[in-house]
Coordinates of C-alpha atoms in Angstrom, one line a residue:
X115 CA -8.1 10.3 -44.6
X116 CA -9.9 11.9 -41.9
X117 CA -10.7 8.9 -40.1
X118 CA -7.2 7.3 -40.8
X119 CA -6.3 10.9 -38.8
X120 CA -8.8 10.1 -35.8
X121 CA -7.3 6.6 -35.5
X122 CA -3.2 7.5 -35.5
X123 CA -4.9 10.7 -32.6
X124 CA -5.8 7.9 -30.6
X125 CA -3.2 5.5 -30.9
X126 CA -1.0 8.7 -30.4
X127 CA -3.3 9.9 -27.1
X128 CA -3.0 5.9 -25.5
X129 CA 0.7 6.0 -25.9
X130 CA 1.4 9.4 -24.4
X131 CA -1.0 8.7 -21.1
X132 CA 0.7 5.5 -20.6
X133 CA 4.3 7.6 -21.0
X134 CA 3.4 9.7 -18.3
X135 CA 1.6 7.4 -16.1
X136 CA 5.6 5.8 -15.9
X137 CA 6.7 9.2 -16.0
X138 CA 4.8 10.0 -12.4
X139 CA 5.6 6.7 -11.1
X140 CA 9.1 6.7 -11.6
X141 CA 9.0 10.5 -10.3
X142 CA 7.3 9.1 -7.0
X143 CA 10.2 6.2 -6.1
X144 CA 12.6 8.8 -6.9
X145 CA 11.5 11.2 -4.8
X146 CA 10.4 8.9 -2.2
X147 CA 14.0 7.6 -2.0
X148 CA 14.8 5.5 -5.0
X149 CA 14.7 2.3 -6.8
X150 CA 17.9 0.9 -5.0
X151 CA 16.6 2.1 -1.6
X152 CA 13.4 0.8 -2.0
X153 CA 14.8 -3.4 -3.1
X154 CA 17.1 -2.6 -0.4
X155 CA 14.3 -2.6 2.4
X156 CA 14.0 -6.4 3.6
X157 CA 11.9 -5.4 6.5
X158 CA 9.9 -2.8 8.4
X159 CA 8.6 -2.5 11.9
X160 CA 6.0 -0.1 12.2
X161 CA 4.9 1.5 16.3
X162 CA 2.3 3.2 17.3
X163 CA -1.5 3.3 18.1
X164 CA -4.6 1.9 15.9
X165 CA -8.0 3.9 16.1
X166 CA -11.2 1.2 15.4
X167 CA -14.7 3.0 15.3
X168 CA -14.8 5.8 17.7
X169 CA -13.6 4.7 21.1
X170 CA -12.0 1.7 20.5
X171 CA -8.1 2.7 20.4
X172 CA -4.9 0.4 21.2
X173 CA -1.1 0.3 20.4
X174 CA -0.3 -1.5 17.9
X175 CA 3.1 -3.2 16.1
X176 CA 3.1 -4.4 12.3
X177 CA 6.0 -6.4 11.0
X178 CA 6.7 -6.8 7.9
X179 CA 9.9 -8.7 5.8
X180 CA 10.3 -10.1 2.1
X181 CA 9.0 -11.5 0.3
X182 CA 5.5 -11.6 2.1
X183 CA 5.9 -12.1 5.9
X184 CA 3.6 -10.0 8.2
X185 CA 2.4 -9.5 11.3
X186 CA -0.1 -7.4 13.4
X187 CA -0.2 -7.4 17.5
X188 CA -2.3 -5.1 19.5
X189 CA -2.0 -4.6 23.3
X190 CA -5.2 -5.4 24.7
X191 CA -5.3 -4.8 28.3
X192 CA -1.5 -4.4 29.0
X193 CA -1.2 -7.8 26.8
X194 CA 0.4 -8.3 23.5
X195 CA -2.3 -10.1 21.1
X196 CA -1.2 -10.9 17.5
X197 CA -4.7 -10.3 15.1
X198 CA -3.7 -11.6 11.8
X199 CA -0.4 -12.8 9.9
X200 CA 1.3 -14.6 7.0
X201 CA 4.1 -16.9 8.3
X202 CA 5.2 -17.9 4.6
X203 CA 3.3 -20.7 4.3
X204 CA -0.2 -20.4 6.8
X205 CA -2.3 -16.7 7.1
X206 CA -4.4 -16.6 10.0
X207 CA -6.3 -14.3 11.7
X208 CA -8.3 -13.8 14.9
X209 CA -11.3 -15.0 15.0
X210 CA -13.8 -12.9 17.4
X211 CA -16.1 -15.2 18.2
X212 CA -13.9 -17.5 19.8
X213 CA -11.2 -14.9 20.6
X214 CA -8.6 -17.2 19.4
X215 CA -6.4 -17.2 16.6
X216 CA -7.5 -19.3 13.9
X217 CA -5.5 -20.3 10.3
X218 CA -6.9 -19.4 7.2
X219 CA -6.0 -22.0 4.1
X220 CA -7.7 -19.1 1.4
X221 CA -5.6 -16.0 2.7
X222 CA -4.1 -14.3 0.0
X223 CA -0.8 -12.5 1.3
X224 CA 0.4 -9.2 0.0
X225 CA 3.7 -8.5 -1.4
X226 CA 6.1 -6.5 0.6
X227 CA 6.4 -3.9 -1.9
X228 CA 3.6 -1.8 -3.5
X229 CA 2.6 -3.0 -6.9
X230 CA 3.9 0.0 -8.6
X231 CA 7.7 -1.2 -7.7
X232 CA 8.7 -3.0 -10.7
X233 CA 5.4 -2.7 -12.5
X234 CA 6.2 -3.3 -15.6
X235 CA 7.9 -6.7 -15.2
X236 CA 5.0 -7.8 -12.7
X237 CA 2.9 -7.8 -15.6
X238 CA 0.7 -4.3 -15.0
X239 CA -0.4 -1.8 -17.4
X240 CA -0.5 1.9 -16.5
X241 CA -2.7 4.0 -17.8
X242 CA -2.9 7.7 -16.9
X243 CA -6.3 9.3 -15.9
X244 CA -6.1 13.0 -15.1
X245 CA -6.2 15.3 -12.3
X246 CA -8.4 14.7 -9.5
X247 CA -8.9 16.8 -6.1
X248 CA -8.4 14.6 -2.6
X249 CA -9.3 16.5 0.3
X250 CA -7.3 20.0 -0.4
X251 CA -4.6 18.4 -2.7
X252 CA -4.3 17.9 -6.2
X253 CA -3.5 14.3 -7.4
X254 CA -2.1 12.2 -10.8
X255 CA -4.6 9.5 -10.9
X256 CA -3.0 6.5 -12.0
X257 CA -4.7 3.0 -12.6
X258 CA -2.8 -0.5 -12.5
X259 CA -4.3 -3.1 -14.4
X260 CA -3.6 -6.6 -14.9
X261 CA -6.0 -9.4 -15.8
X262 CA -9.1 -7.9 -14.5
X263 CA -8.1 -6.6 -11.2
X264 CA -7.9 -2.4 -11.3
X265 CA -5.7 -0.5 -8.9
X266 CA -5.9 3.2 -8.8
X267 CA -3.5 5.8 -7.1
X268 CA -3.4 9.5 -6.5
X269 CA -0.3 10.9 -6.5
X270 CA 0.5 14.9 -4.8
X271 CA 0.9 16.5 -8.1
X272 CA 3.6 18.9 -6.0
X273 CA 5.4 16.3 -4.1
X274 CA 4.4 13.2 -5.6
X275 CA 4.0 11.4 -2.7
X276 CA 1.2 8.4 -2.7
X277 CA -1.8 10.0 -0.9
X278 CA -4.5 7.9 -2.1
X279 CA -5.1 4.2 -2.7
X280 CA -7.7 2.3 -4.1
X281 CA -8.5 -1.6 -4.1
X282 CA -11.0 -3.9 -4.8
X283 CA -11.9 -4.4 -1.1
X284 CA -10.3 -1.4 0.6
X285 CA -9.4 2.3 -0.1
X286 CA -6.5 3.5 1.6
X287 CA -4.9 7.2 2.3
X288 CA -1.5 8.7 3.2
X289 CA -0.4 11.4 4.6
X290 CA 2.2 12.8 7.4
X291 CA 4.9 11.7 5.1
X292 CA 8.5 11.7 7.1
X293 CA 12.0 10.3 6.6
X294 CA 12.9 7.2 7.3
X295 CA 16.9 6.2 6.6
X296 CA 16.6 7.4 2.7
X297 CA 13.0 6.7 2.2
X298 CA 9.9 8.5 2.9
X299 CA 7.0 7.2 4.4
X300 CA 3.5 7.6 5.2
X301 CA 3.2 8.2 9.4
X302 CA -0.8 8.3 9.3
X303 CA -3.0 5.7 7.1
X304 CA -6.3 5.8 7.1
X305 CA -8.4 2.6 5.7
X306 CA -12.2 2.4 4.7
X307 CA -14.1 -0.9 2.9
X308 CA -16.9 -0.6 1.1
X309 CA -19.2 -2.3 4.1
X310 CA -17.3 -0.1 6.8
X311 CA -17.0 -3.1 8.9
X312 CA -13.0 -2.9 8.9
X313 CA -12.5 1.1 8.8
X314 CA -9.3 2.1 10.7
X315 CA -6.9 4.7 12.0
X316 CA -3.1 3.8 12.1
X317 CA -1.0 7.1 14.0
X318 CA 2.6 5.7 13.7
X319 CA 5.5 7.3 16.2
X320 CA 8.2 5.4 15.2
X321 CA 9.0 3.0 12.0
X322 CA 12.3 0.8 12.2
X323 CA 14.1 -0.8 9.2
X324 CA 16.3 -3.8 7.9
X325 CA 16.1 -5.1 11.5
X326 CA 16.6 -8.6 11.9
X327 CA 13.7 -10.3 14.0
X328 CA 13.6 -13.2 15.6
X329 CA 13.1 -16.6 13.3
X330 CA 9.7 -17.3 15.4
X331 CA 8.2 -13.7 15.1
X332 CA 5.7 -14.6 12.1
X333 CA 5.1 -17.8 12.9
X334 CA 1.3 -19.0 14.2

């Protein structure tokens, strides 16, 4: 009896971590503008200036469009220079040592929304994993799983707001959250890898959406 106990405590504990792991990710699209709001975005253009390393800093434009599209320029010397990209079918990227772009056939494009959109029916499981403290904030950590690839996110436990991302190859952090049309968004991202060979500063002024670009703007 007492171990039939221990067993339905468990199976009782799973089920009400992976209630409220849907619980605080449903908060978080609501209070970052909504289900509806959020499929309604088609595109984003993001403005403002990238920090690399210590010195190194230059303005910088990201596009972005469904399902996948994307595209990064820097101004390098008064000149526009694209640095990486998915144009549907082709990513490429710069390559340094020739200082040319150069096409990737094993980049893996991300999907224009973050995997905790529609989470359920992209096949994840949530799981909810306590508390934890970033910087001066407490966060709901939340892990994404599916096959054997593990997301986790940190959500403001006051505003709910994503502050804190972490992927298999990159950890990623949000904060200066302001209103965009109906949605709220991050206006400073900071990135780190694991080798700290691709650490950067993103300060955005200014983040457009649902404009229509141009049909050439992703392409190589």
């Amino acid at each position: 009896m007492k171990r039939l106990l221990m067993i339905f405590a468990m199976c009782f504990s799973h089920l009400l971590f992976s209630q409220t792991a849907k619980e605080i990710i449903d908060t978080n699209i609501e209070l970052s503008g909504g289900l509806t709001n959020w499929k309604l975005l088609n595109s984003v253009m993001l403005q403002g200036k990238v920090i690399l390393g210590v010195n190194d800093e230059y303005p910088v434009k990201i596009f972005q469009q469904r399902p996948n599209l994307t595209k990064t320029v820097l101004t390098i010397a008064n000149k526009e220079t694209a640095i990486e990209g998915y144009d549907g079918k082709k990513g490429y990227a710069m390559n340094y040592a020739t200082n040319k772009l150069q096409v990737y056939p094993e980049y893996i494009s991300e999907s224009f929304d973050n995997d905790f959109i529609d989470w359920e029916n992209k096949g994840f499981e949530a799981k909810y994993l306590g508390k934890e403290k970033i910087g001066n904030l407490y966060c709901h950590k939340v892990e994404l799983t599916k096959n054997v690839n593990k997301n986790y996110y940190f959500f403001d436990t006051k505003t709910y707001m994503l502050i804190k991302e972490i992927k298999k190859d990159e950890t990623l952090l949000y904060s200066d959250y302001k209103k965009v049309g109906n949605l709220q968004m991050p206006f400073r991202i900071e990135a780190a890898s694991p080798k700290k060979d691709g650490d950067y500063v993103i300060l955005i002024n200014k983040i457009e959406v649902n404009k229509v670009f141009p049909d050439n703007t992703f392409k190589f």
